[in-house]
Short mmCIF file of C-alpha atoms and ligand atoms in Angstrom, two decimals:
data_model
loop_
_atom_site.label_atom_id
_atom_site.label_comp_id
_atom_site.label_asym_id
_atom_site.label_seq_id
_atom_site.Cartn_x
_atom_site.Cartn_y
_atom_site.Cartn_z
CA MET A 1086 171.56 120.90 119.59
CA THR A 1087 169.57 119.06 117.62
CA GLU A 1088 165.16 119.44 117.66
CA GLN A 1089 163.94 116.01 118.83
CA SER A 1090 160.15 115.27 117.53
CA THR A 1091 156.88 115.99 119.43
CA VAL A 1092 155.40 114.07 117.49
CA ALA A 1093 153.96 110.67 119.09
CA PRO A 1094 153.80 107.54 117.50
CA GLU A 1095 150.25 107.33 115.52
CA LEU A 1096 148.25 105.27 118.74
CA GLU A 1097 146.39 101.87 117.21
CA GLU A 1098 142.05 103.64 117.71
CA GLU A 1099 140.45 100.86 118.83
CA THR A 1100 137.62 99.45 117.46
CA ARG A 1101 134.46 100.92 118.25
CA SER A 1102 130.94 99.03 118.07
CA TYR A 1103 128.30 99.28 115.42
CA ALA A 1104 125.96 98.95 118.33
CA GLU A 1105 127.03 102.74 119.24
CA LEU A 1106 124.85 103.83 116.88
CA LEU A 1107 121.83 103.41 120.23
CA ASP A 1108 123.76 106.65 121.81
CA PRO A 1109 122.32 109.94 120.50
CA GLU A 1110 124.88 111.50 119.83
CA VAL A 1111 126.78 108.81 117.60
CA LEU A 1112 123.48 108.42 115.94
CA ALA A 1113 123.39 113.27 114.86
CA ASP A 1114 126.77 111.93 113.15
CA PRO A 1115 127.74 108.42 112.76
CA TYR A 1116 130.46 109.80 110.01
CA PRO A 1117 133.45 109.01 112.62
CA LEU A 1118 132.21 106.02 113.49
CA TYR A 1119 132.30 104.43 110.22
CA LYS A 1120 135.21 106.21 109.89
CA ASN A 1121 136.52 103.95 112.74
CA LEU A 1122 134.98 101.23 111.44
CA ARG A 1123 135.97 100.47 107.50
CA THR A 1124 139.98 101.67 109.33
CA THR A 1125 140.84 100.12 112.09
CA ASP A 1126 139.31 97.10 111.41
CA PRO A 1127 136.35 97.07 107.98
CA VAL A 1128 134.98 94.13 107.42
CA HIS A 1129 134.74 92.93 111.90
CA TRP A 1130 132.69 90.77 114.42
CA ASP A 1131 130.56 92.80 116.23
CA PRO A 1132 130.54 90.69 119.67
CA PHE A 1133 127.17 93.25 120.91
CA LEU A 1134 125.26 92.74 118.50
CA HIS A 1135 126.93 89.02 116.71
CA ALA A 1136 126.93 90.37 113.52
CA TRP A 1137 130.11 90.79 110.41
CA VAL A 1138 129.62 94.73 110.32
CA VAL A 1139 131.07 96.03 106.63
CA THR A 1140 131.87 99.55 106.67
CA GLY A 1141 133.60 100.03 102.81
CA TYR A 1142 132.50 100.79 99.48
CA ASP A 1143 133.85 97.49 98.44
CA ASP A 1144 133.62 94.68 100.35
CA VAL A 1145 129.48 96.02 101.36
CA THR A 1146 128.55 96.19 97.04
CA THR A 1147 130.49 91.88 97.12
CA VAL A 1148 127.57 91.85 100.21
CA LEU A 1149 124.87 92.99 98.53
CA LYS A 1150 125.68 91.04 95.18
CA ARG A 1151 126.34 87.45 96.83
CA PHE A 1152 125.25 87.24 100.50
CA SER A 1153 121.75 85.99 100.80
CA ALA A 1154 119.00 88.44 101.61
CA ARG A 1155 116.98 84.76 102.49
CA ARG A 1156 117.13 86.42 106.40
CA THR A 1157 113.91 85.73 107.84
CA PRO A 1158 112.59 83.02 110.70
CA PRO A 1159 110.00 81.05 108.46
CA PRO A 1160 106.46 81.26 110.80
CA GLU A 1161 107.17 77.91 112.53
CA TYR A 1162 110.24 79.07 113.93
CA PHE A 1163 108.30 82.22 116.16
CA GLU A 1164 105.55 78.53 117.52
CA LEU A 1165 108.17 77.05 118.47
CA LEU A 1166 110.08 79.43 120.40
CA GLY A 1167 107.05 80.17 122.48
CA VAL A 1168 105.86 83.69 120.09
CA PRO A 1169 103.16 81.91 117.56
CA GLU A 1170 102.07 85.29 117.92
CA VAL A 1171 104.76 86.70 115.96
CA ALA A 1172 104.25 83.85 113.13
CA PRO A 1173 101.86 86.09 110.85
CA VAL A 1174 104.99 89.23 110.47
CA ALA A 1175 106.64 86.17 109.61
CA GLU A 1176 104.48 84.65 107.06
CA LEU A 1177 104.24 88.14 105.01
CA MET A 1178 107.28 88.54 105.13
CA VAL A 1179 108.45 85.46 103.59
CA ARG A 1180 106.49 86.60 101.35
CA MET A 1181 108.04 89.55 100.07
CA MET A 1182 110.38 90.48 97.84
CA LEU A 1183 113.66 92.16 99.72
CA PHE A 1184 113.36 88.46 101.21
CA MET A 1185 113.84 86.00 98.48
CA ASP A 1186 116.96 84.94 96.79
CA SER A 1187 116.99 83.21 93.61
CA PRO A 1188 114.87 81.38 92.19
CA GLU A 1189 111.99 82.93 94.12
CA HIS A 1190 112.94 86.77 94.26
CA PRO A 1191 113.80 86.49 90.37
CA ARG A 1192 109.98 84.85 89.83
CA VAL A 1193 107.99 87.67 92.22
CA ARG A 1194 109.98 90.62 90.75
CA ARG A 1195 109.71 90.01 87.34
CA LEU A 1196 105.71 89.76 87.81
CA ALA A 1197 105.55 92.79 89.81
CA SER A 1198 108.11 95.02 87.45
CA ALA A 1199 104.91 93.64 84.44
CA ALA A 1200 103.31 95.61 86.86
CA PHE A 1201 105.48 97.97 88.15
CA THR A 1202 106.51 100.09 84.51
CA PRO A 1203 108.52 103.10 84.04
CA ALA A 1204 105.23 104.86 82.36
CA ARG A 1205 103.57 103.96 85.90
CA VAL A 1206 106.09 106.07 86.64
CA ALA A 1207 106.34 108.97 84.16
CA VAL A 1208 102.41 109.27 84.34
CA LEU A 1209 103.07 110.40 88.50
CA ASP A 1210 104.89 113.42 87.39
CA GLN A 1211 102.29 115.91 87.21
CA ARG A 1212 100.62 115.00 90.45
CA ILE A 1213 103.75 115.24 92.49
CA ALA A 1214 104.19 118.19 91.67
CA GLU A 1215 100.58 119.57 92.02
CA ILE A 1216 100.58 117.33 95.40
CA GLY A 1217 103.71 120.18 96.37
CA GLU A 1218 101.85 123.17 95.70
CA GLN A 1219 99.02 121.71 97.98
CA LEU A 1220 101.02 121.43 100.37
CA LEU A 1221 103.25 124.38 100.52
CA ASP A 1222 99.84 126.64 99.73
CA GLN A 1223 98.75 125.44 103.26
CA VAL A 1224 102.42 126.29 104.70
CA LEU A 1225 102.12 129.49 103.77
CA ALA A 1226 98.45 130.42 103.47
CA ARG A 1227 99.40 129.97 106.92
CA GLY A 1228 101.39 133.52 107.54
CA ASP A 1229 103.66 133.08 110.39
CA GLY A 1230 106.69 132.02 108.34
CA HIS A 1231 106.77 129.08 110.07
CA MET A 1232 107.39 125.99 108.78
CA GLU A 1233 108.01 122.19 109.73
CA LEU A 1234 109.27 120.33 107.11
CA MET A 1235 108.36 117.02 107.89
CA ALA A 1236 105.36 116.79 109.01
CA ASP A 1237 104.52 119.77 106.23
CA PHE A 1238 106.32 118.40 103.47
CA ALA A 1239 107.92 115.11 103.58
CA ASP A 1240 105.25 113.46 104.95
CA PRO A 1241 102.25 113.36 103.67
CA LEU A 1242 104.30 114.55 99.78
CA PRO A 1243 105.52 110.32 99.59
CA ALA A 1244 102.05 108.71 101.70
CA MET A 1245 99.90 110.67 99.08
CA VAL A 1246 101.78 110.15 95.88
CA THR A 1247 101.96 105.92 96.73
CA THR A 1248 98.10 106.30 96.87
CA ASP A 1249 98.36 107.24 93.79
CA LEU A 1250 100.75 104.92 92.32
CA LEU A 1251 98.62 102.24 94.21
CA GLY A 1252 95.18 103.01 93.32
CA VAL A 1253 93.72 103.45 96.64
CA PRO A 1254 91.63 106.28 98.12
CA VAL A 1255 94.28 109.51 99.32
CA GLU A 1256 92.53 110.05 101.66
CA ASP A 1257 93.96 106.76 103.14
CA HIS A 1258 97.43 108.61 103.23
CA MET A 1259 97.67 109.46 106.46
CA ASP A 1260 96.47 105.67 108.63
CA LEU A 1261 99.46 104.47 105.43
CA LYS A 1262 101.81 105.94 106.71
CA ARG A 1263 101.40 105.25 109.83
CA TRP A 1264 101.33 101.82 109.90
CA SER A 1265 104.31 101.90 107.70
CA THR A 1266 106.09 103.61 110.06
CA THR A 1267 105.75 101.17 112.66
CA PHE A 1268 106.43 98.06 111.23
CA ALA A 1269 110.07 100.25 108.95
CA GLU A 1270 110.97 100.68 112.65
CA MET A 1271 110.94 96.95 112.71
CA LEU A 1272 112.94 96.71 109.68
CA GLY A 1273 115.59 99.21 110.34
CA ASN A 1274 115.85 98.05 113.49
CA PHE A 1275 118.45 95.27 115.03
CA GLN A 1276 117.24 96.53 118.40
CA HIS A 1277 115.34 94.02 120.20
CA ASN A 1278 112.16 96.17 121.72
CA PRO A 1279 109.51 93.87 123.56
CA GLU A 1280 107.31 96.80 124.53
CA ARG A 1281 106.80 97.59 120.82
CA LEU A 1282 106.00 94.62 119.77
CA GLY A 1283 101.56 94.93 120.75
CA GLY A 1284 102.40 97.95 118.30
CA VAL A 1285 104.12 96.12 115.37
CA LEU A 1286 101.59 93.32 115.20
CA GLU A 1287 98.26 95.75 114.84
CA ALA A 1288 100.59 97.72 111.95
CA VAL A 1289 100.99 94.26 110.56
CA GLN A 1290 96.94 92.93 110.86
CA ASN A 1291 95.76 96.40 109.61
CA LEU A 1292 98.40 96.62 106.73
CA ILE A 1293 97.09 92.93 105.65
CA ALA A 1294 93.28 93.65 106.07
CA TYR A 1295 93.76 96.53 104.52
CA PHE A 1296 94.78 95.49 101.22
CA THR A 1297 93.01 92.54 101.53
CA ARG A 1298 90.98 94.36 100.94
CA GLU A 1299 90.80 96.10 97.92
CA VAL A 1300 92.61 93.37 96.43
CA GLU A 1301 89.30 91.66 96.85
CA ALA A 1302 87.70 95.19 95.80
CA GLN A 1303 89.47 95.73 93.08
CA ARG A 1304 88.71 91.81 91.46
CA GLU A 1305 85.76 93.13 91.16
CA LYS A 1306 86.28 96.25 89.83
CA PRO A 1307 89.43 96.65 88.71
CA VAL A 1308 91.30 100.42 89.29
CA ASP A 1309 93.94 102.37 87.46
CA GLY A 1310 97.18 101.74 90.10
CA LEU A 1311 99.29 98.92 90.97
CA VAL A 1312 97.34 96.86 92.77
CA SER A 1313 95.33 95.81 90.38
CA ALA A 1314 98.31 95.51 87.42
CA TYR A 1315 99.71 93.23 89.89
CA ILE A 1316 96.28 91.46 89.63
CA GLN A 1317 96.80 91.38 86.14
CA ALA A 1318 100.60 90.24 85.82
CA GLU A 1319 101.47 87.70 83.86
CA VAL A 1320 104.48 86.24 82.58
CA ASP A 1321 104.45 83.30 81.33
CA GLY A 1322 101.63 81.31 82.51
CA ASP A 1323 102.75 83.17 85.81
CA ARG A 1324 100.53 85.23 88.06
CA PHE A 1325 100.40 86.24 92.33
CA THR A 1326 97.86 85.32 94.82
CA THR A 1327 96.65 87.41 96.32
CA GLU A 1328 99.20 87.00 99.81
CA GLU A 1329 101.69 87.78 97.56
CA ILE A 1330 100.16 90.99 96.09
CA VAL A 1331 99.06 91.79 99.10
CA ALA A 1332 103.29 91.37 101.17
CA ASN A 1333 104.57 92.89 98.11
CA CYS A 1334 101.51 95.62 97.96
CA ILE A 1335 103.16 96.10 101.24
CA VAL A 1336 106.73 95.83 100.92
CA THR A 1337 106.64 98.62 97.62
CA MET A 1338 104.84 101.09 100.15
CA VAL A 1339 107.03 100.85 103.16
CA GLY A 1340 110.04 100.56 101.37
CA GLY A 1341 108.69 104.04 99.71
CA LEU A 1342 107.09 105.82 102.66
CA GLU A 1343 109.67 106.22 104.86
CA THR A 1344 112.92 106.23 102.73
CA THR A 1345 111.49 109.67 99.97
CA THR A 1346 110.33 111.07 103.61
CA ASN A 1347 114.11 110.87 105.16
CA LEU A 1348 115.59 112.20 101.80
CA PHE A 1349 113.85 115.80 101.47
CA GLY A 1350 114.40 115.95 105.19
CA ASN A 1351 118.61 114.75 105.54
CA GLY A 1352 118.40 116.39 102.28
CA LEU A 1353 117.05 120.26 102.66
CA LEU A 1354 119.24 120.23 106.27
CA ALA A 1355 122.06 119.10 104.26
CA LEU A 1356 121.73 122.09 102.51
CA LEU A 1357 121.60 124.13 105.02
CA ARG A 1358 123.43 123.88 106.33
CA ASP A 1359 126.05 124.19 103.24
CA PRO A 1360 125.22 127.80 102.54
CA GLU A 1361 126.87 128.12 99.61
CA ALA A 1362 125.87 124.90 97.88
CA MET A 1363 122.56 125.98 98.35
CA ALA A 1364 122.83 128.76 96.43
CA ARG A 1365 124.15 126.75 94.15
CA LEU A 1366 121.51 125.25 93.50
CA ARG A 1367 119.32 128.23 93.20
CA ALA A 1368 121.59 129.34 91.01
CA HIS A 1369 121.63 126.27 88.62
CA PRO A 1370 118.21 124.20 88.86
CA GLU A 1371 119.92 122.83 86.42
CA LEU A 1372 121.86 120.67 88.76
CA MET A 1373 119.27 119.21 90.22
CA ASP A 1374 119.36 116.06 89.16
CA SER A 1375 123.01 115.25 89.73
CA ALA A 1376 121.79 117.42 93.63
CA VAL A 1377 119.09 114.35 94.38
CA GLU A 1378 122.64 111.72 93.84
CA GLU A 1379 124.78 113.63 95.72
CA LEU A 1380 121.99 114.37 98.17
CA LEU A 1381 121.61 110.52 97.74
CA ARG A 1382 124.96 109.36 98.84
CA PHE A 1383 125.75 112.20 101.27
CA GLU A 1384 122.32 111.78 104.41
CA SER A 1385 121.78 108.15 102.49
CA PRO A 1386 118.21 107.57 103.96
CA SER A 1387 118.28 103.82 104.26
CA GLN A 1388 121.78 103.48 106.27
CA HIS A 1389 122.26 99.19 106.27
CA THR A 1390 120.44 96.06 105.47
CA ALA A 1391 120.90 92.69 106.48
CA ARG A 1392 122.96 89.85 104.67
CA LEU A 1393 123.31 86.30 106.06
CA ALA A 1394 126.71 84.81 104.93
CA PRO A 1395 125.48 82.48 102.60
CA ARG A 1396 128.31 79.70 102.87
CA ASP A 1397 131.81 79.29 105.05
CA LEU A 1398 133.40 82.21 103.06
CA GLU A 1399 136.13 84.57 103.22
CA LEU A 1400 135.64 88.60 103.32
CA GLY A 1401 138.46 91.37 103.67
CA GLY A 1402 141.24 88.82 105.33
CA LYS A 1403 137.78 86.99 107.42
CA GLN A 1404 137.00 83.93 107.64
CA ILE A 1405 132.93 84.26 107.87
CA GLY A 1406 130.72 81.36 108.74
CA LYS A 1407 127.56 80.05 107.32
CA LYS A 1408 124.66 82.09 108.26
CA GLN A 1409 126.15 84.38 109.72
CA ALA A 1410 124.78 87.78 109.98
CA VAL A 1411 126.30 90.49 108.13
CA ILE A 1412 125.44 94.46 108.45
CA ALA A 1413 126.60 96.27 104.86
CA VAL A 1414 126.93 99.95 106.15
CA MET A 1415 125.35 102.05 103.18
CA GLY A 1416 125.85 105.08 104.42
CA SER A 1417 129.63 104.02 105.02
CA ALA A 1418 130.22 103.16 101.62
CA ASN A 1419 129.02 106.43 100.33
CA ARG A 1420 132.32 108.26 103.33
CA ASP A 1421 134.25 106.10 101.67
CA PRO A 1422 138.04 107.26 100.58
CA GLN A 1423 138.56 105.21 98.27
CA ARG A 1424 136.05 105.36 96.13
CA PHE A 1425 134.30 108.61 96.36
CA GLY A 1426 137.22 111.94 96.11
CA ASP A 1427 137.21 114.13 99.79
CA PRO A 1428 133.68 112.12 100.99
CA ASP A 1429 132.51 113.70 103.30
CA ARG A 1430 131.48 116.93 100.75
CA LEU A 1431 128.25 118.38 100.08
CA ASP A 1432 129.12 118.30 95.79
CA LEU A 1433 126.05 118.70 94.19
CA ALA A 1434 127.79 118.53 90.94
CA ARG A 1435 129.67 115.40 91.00
CA THR A 1436 130.19 113.13 88.66
CA ASP A 1437 131.15 109.19 89.03
CA ASN A 1438 128.73 109.19 92.00
CA ARG A 1439 127.65 105.47 92.06
CA HIS A 1440 126.61 105.45 95.20
CA VAL A 1441 124.86 102.34 97.41
CA ALA A 1442 121.69 104.59 98.90
CA PHE A 1443 119.91 102.26 96.33
CA ALA A 1444 121.64 98.99 97.49
CA TRP A 1445 122.84 96.32 94.24
CA GLY A 1446 123.00 93.66 92.57
CA ALA A 1447 119.58 91.62 92.21
CA HIS A 1448 118.06 93.74 95.10
CA PHE A 1449 118.37 97.00 94.03
CA CYS A 1450 116.10 99.30 94.89
CA PHE A 1451 113.11 99.03 92.47
CA GLY A 1452 111.36 102.42 93.44
CA ALA A 1453 114.49 104.23 92.70
CA PRO A 1454 112.91 105.72 89.08
CA LEU A 1455 109.78 107.46 91.35
CA ALA A 1456 112.44 107.58 94.38
CA ARG A 1457 114.25 109.93 91.89
CA LEU A 1458 110.88 112.04 90.71
CA GLU A 1459 109.56 113.21 94.18
CA GLY A 1460 113.36 113.77 94.93
CA ARG A 1461 113.34 116.33 92.10
CA ILE A 1462 109.96 117.50 91.85
CA GLY A 1463 110.27 117.55 95.93
CA PHE A 1464 112.91 120.45 96.21
CA GLU A 1465 112.54 122.11 92.94
CA THR A 1466 109.20 123.12 94.28
CA LEU A 1467 110.67 123.46 97.61
CA LEU A 1468 113.30 125.96 96.38
CA ARG A 1469 111.08 127.97 94.37
CA ARG A 1470 108.58 128.43 96.73
CA LEU A 1471 110.45 129.54 99.06
CA PRO A 1472 113.32 131.55 98.22
CA THR A 1473 114.36 132.09 102.01
CA ILE A 1474 114.19 128.91 104.37
CA GLU A 1475 116.77 129.07 106.94
CA LEU A 1476 117.20 126.87 110.24
CA THR A 1477 115.79 127.56 113.99
CA ASP A 1478 117.98 126.98 116.69
CA GLU A 1479 115.08 124.31 117.90
CA PRO A 1480 117.96 121.39 118.66
CA LEU A 1481 117.65 118.71 115.87
CA THR A 1482 117.01 114.95 116.70
CA TRP A 1483 117.08 112.08 114.91
CA ARG A 1484 114.50 109.30 114.38
CA GLU A 1485 115.40 105.28 116.98
CA ASN A 1486 115.39 104.39 113.55
CA LEU A 1487 118.26 102.78 113.04
CA GLY A 1488 119.08 101.87 109.57
CA LEU A 1489 115.94 104.96 108.25
CA ARG A 1490 118.45 107.94 109.25
CA GLY A 1491 115.58 110.42 109.41
CA LEU A 1492 114.39 113.65 111.84
CA THR A 1493 111.91 113.79 114.22
CA ALA A 1494 111.35 117.27 112.83
CA LEU A 1495 112.85 119.95 111.10
CA PRO A 1496 111.54 122.95 112.02
CA LEU A 1497 112.09 126.12 109.80
CA GLU A 1498 111.67 129.81 109.01
CA VAL A 1499 110.41 130.35 105.54
CA SER A 1500 108.74 133.12 103.76
CA GLY A 1501 106.94 132.50 100.15
CA THR A 1502 104.78 132.88 96.89
C1 LIG B 271 114.77 107.47 98.22
C2 LIG B 271 113.88 106.91 98.86
C3 LIG B 271 114.46 104.94 98.67
C4 LIG B 271 115.89 104.86 99.38
C5 LIG B 271 116.81 105.63 99.86
C6 LIG B 271 115.48 103.49 98.95
C7 LIG B 271 116.40 102.07 98.96
C8 LIG B 271 116.36 100.73 99.26
C9 LIG B 271 117.14 100.14 99.39
C10 LIG B 271 118.73 100.11 99.77
C11 LIG B 271 116.40 99.16 98.86
C12 LIG B 271 117.41 97.66 99.27
C13 LIG B 271 117.60 96.44 100.33
C14 LIG B 271 117.76 95.40 100.58
O1 LIG B 271 118.95 94.61 99.51
O2 LIG B 271 118.09 94.92 101.82
C15 LIG B 271 115.88 99.12 97.90
C16 LIG B 271 114.77 98.51 97.92
C17 LIG B 271 113.33 98.62 97.77
N1 LIG B 271 112.44 99.80 97.70
FE1 LIG B 271 113.45 101.62 97.62
N2 LIG B 271 114.63 102.73 98.74
C18 LIG B 271 113.32 104.23 97.97
C19 LIG B 271 112.25 104.86 97.71
C20 LIG B 271 111.85 103.43 96.91
C21 LIG B 271 109.97 103.72 96.63
C22 LIG B 271 109.75 105.65 95.42
C23 LIG B 271 109.93 102.53 96.29
C24 LIG B 271 108.69 101.79 95.84
C25 LIG B 271 107.52 102.79 95.47
C26 LIG B 271 110.74 101.25 96.86
C27 LIG B 271 110.73 100.20 97.12
C28 LIG B 271 111.62 99.33 97.14
C29 LIG B 271 111.27 97.43 96.65
C30 LIG B 271 109.99 96.91 96.78
C31 LIG B 271 112.35 97.54 97.22
C32 LIG B 271 113.09 95.66 97.55
C33 LIG B 271 113.38 95.38 95.78
C34 LIG B 271 113.73 94.06 96.21
O3 LIG B 271 113.60 93.01 96.89
O4 LIG B 271 113.99 93.49 94.71
N3 LIG B 271 112.02 102.21 97.25
N4 LIG B 271 115.30 100.24 98.45
#
């Protein structure tokens, strides 16, 4: 008797929509959705989002290198649409380096780099360590064995470091963090949230007023920090205007706050879910630099960004029309098995780890050296001061910001010294 095969021919899986991220269960673990998109249709026209969704490593780097970052409509567009109250947000965004192409982008980035130098980052290491120690002193002084990582550590640490970097009073860090979070919600999301518009406008007004006051005050009396350094920056006789300084202080701050906060939350959660990796890092602190890179790859704080097609072109066999929107999903590129061996495994000693968590090309993260420094010192301080860190039974919820992946809270049981 011949045996009949019971294996059904492999069914072609249907391509899912990237908009499924709006489902909290998908948001909690978006990687199966990314895998579906990458394997069934890596350059996918999403009719719900009216945008191309690009999920493979090579295509994502192509989009980041070649496509246009000038994606904010000009202020007049909102006046024509009958929503003139949005125009000040657009006016601010068009001055941010993040939303510029050549020749404006290299000009702004060159001037900004003259101020945000490696030396300015290097001097922050002691301050980062001090802040980390101080935050953990407060946790341990409570003596109840509980810690909520986000509120106790991951939110305040980058916010306090940023006030130092900028040269503004550290007491302002809570206000700046609150306004940044609201503004970042708009940057990171693609869903339309009209009921949140009022809050975003208010946050933007507060940010503009705050930095305009600082620039005016620091023009009179310079302080050691980035605001004064932006005022003084000069390249071949070219300097920033006040409006440009305000916009680029805001993008530097917003770019650095949510993402670094989420590096701590997402990274610590990944370690706690993989006790072997955690034990390895505790036993081999010399792995810390490579561990931070792997945590950035594995649970990227910035999951996607958007671009526009610069002209009619072909990508991955698809015809993309000029100015059509493209979502480059870095969170998926970082799990692409064609680029990373065993991509769903957390390998803290991974070599050849050229992830795209900081993007790629002209807009490669301007603050990456600071993010890496904060990551290294922050995780080192957490593991050294807290010999026991355990997850509780409380369910975890992910923030609704789809682009900037992060937890609303990470409750822990800890013991420490
Ligand atoms: C773990 C932390 C961080 C991550 C994952 C991250 C990620 C990114 C990504 C993906 C981009 C490119 C976005 C795009 O091309 O659309 C970017 C750009 C940028 N980041 Fe970061 N970032 C982090 C920390 C920081 C810090 C600490 C700062 C500043 C203090 C910063 C400032 C910026 C700025 C100013 C840009 C715009 C660069 C440009 O357009 O030329 N970031 N970042």
